[in-house]
Amino acid sequence: MLSRVVLSAAATAAPSLKNAAFLGPGSFFNHTGLGVPLKTTKRIRASICTIITCRVLQATRTFRTGQPHLAPIPPLPEYGGKVRYGLIPEEFFQFLYPKTGVTGPYVLGTGLILYALSKEIYVITAETFTAMTLIGIMVYGIKKYGPSVAAYADKINEQKLAQLEEAKQSSIQQMQNAIDMEKSQQALTQKRHYLFDVQRNNIAMALEVTYRERLYRVYKEVKSRLDYHIAVQNMTRRKEQEHMINWVEKHVVQSISAEQEKETVAKCIADLKLLAKKAQAPLVM
Amino acid sequence: MNENLFTPFSTPTILNQPATIPIILFPAMLVLTSKHPINNRLATTQQNLTQLILKQMMTTHNAKGQTWSLMLMSLITFIAMTNLLGLLPYSFTPTTQLSMNLAMAIPLWTGTVMVGLRFKTKNFLAHLLPQGTPTPLIPMLVVIETISLLIQPVALAVRLTANITAGHLLMHLIGNAALALSTTNLSLTLLTSTLLALLTVLEIAVALIQAYVFTLLVSLYLHNNT
């Protein structure tokens, strides 16, 4: 059992065992050269540990001669039998109770001790003092540190149980999550038509948008072409107008001869004089 | 029953038959043998203690050194259980006998030396000369280092024997003194009894510590040689 504890603890605490000895440090005589460097991965180490454990179990097969249990063995009792004063089982007191009552075993004990002492069956020597001291110290130690040690052991057991329970619960939880996800997936397939409707709507809208865009582009093209024609017409008319005006002006200017110009100028001067007279006259008056 | 001081250390007999071997094998009956993962408190405490000691002792070794884990763990368990059981009155402690301690120390030490010589010869021989010694001192120092190497098993065995024997002897002597004083002066008896109590506590500590020291030194020799 110690070997099992050591091997299991060594497998966890010492990651890469080279040659776990068969029966001890036989590495000198049983060197097999399973040279694995320390930097192996965890999986390789775990497999090496299982291989070595199997080898050890094979090697120690000759020592395990008992028949293996074929039926499930009954579970261990959780608490040991009750004892009084740490030595004498409770059943002894119950056994003597019908005949001698409660004080029976105590009277028996006292009598036996006194008998042994008086007949020197038990001699008081130096060992007696040693024994008394030792028993005193043991009782003191157990009374003082017993409950805390028991609580510590209980805590370790609780932790182990909690770990196993946690593993079980997490496995159940995983299954539950998988079931829920499966159910939700199944429910989703019922609602697929929403998705298809939305997609159909999207496509219709995209088509509409494209159609409108193209329509607008066509409108713009046509309008620009018509604008071009209008602009051409406007320009032609303007040019014609300008040309006509220039022609008329030129001919009018040409038609004004020099005498007509002099006459016109003289007349303008006479008119101006008349106007001046007319203007002066009201002022005087 | 104990006429002189030598009787606790003589070969124990049951009906004139030597009973040394059953006494040596007895502590094995007190060690955990359960196969269940979750045990009662005693088994759990024992298992936890073993794991603690294992982790503390074997993590400094490399892979080759860790093949000695089983040997060293059983060694420390055996020595600790034997020493503690020897504190009970009228018991025989095998580790008080030099023969047994030599039988434990010499093979273990030889094992470490052989491992070192076989696999790390140059390193092992290089340890025989400390670094930085002036040249004229070298021959003498090699001789001194060799002697200190050869004395290791003897030291291991004698250390354990002397400590345990001395402790037992002292407890006997003080017990005798207390017994002799109990007829004359009772208060001195109480004083002596208090001394005995303190000594018993010390003995418990010494028992455990000696086991630890023994195993630790073997482990140290191993570490140097792997």
Coordinates of C-alpha atoms in Angstrom, one line a residue, chain B residues 6-24 90-94 96-97:
Chain B
F6 CA 21.6 -2.8 29.7
T7 CA 18.5 -4.9 29.7
P8 CA 16.4 -2.6 27.5
F9 CA 19.0 -3.0 24.8
S10 CA 19.5 -6.7 24.9
T11 CA 18.0 -9.1 22.4
P12 CA 14.3 -9.4 23.3
T13 CA 13.1 -12.9 24.0
I14 CA 9.7 -14.5 24.2
L15 CA 9.9 -17.8 26.1
N16 CA 13.7 -17.8 25.6
Q17 CA 13.2 -17.6 21.8
P18 CA 14.7 -14.5 20.2
A19 CA 12.0 -12.2 19.0
T20 CA 13.9 -9.6 17.2
I21 CA 12.5 -10.3 13.8
P22 CA 8.8 -10.0 14.7
I23 CA 9.7 -6.8 16.6
I24 CA 11.4 -5.3 13.6
Y90 CA 9.0 -2.2 28.1
S91 CA 9.6 -2.1 24.4
F92 CA 12.7 -2.9 22.4
T93 CA 13.9 -0.4 19.8
P94 CA 15.8 -2.1 17.0
T96 CA 19.5 1.2 19.2
Q97 CA 21.5 -1.7 17.8

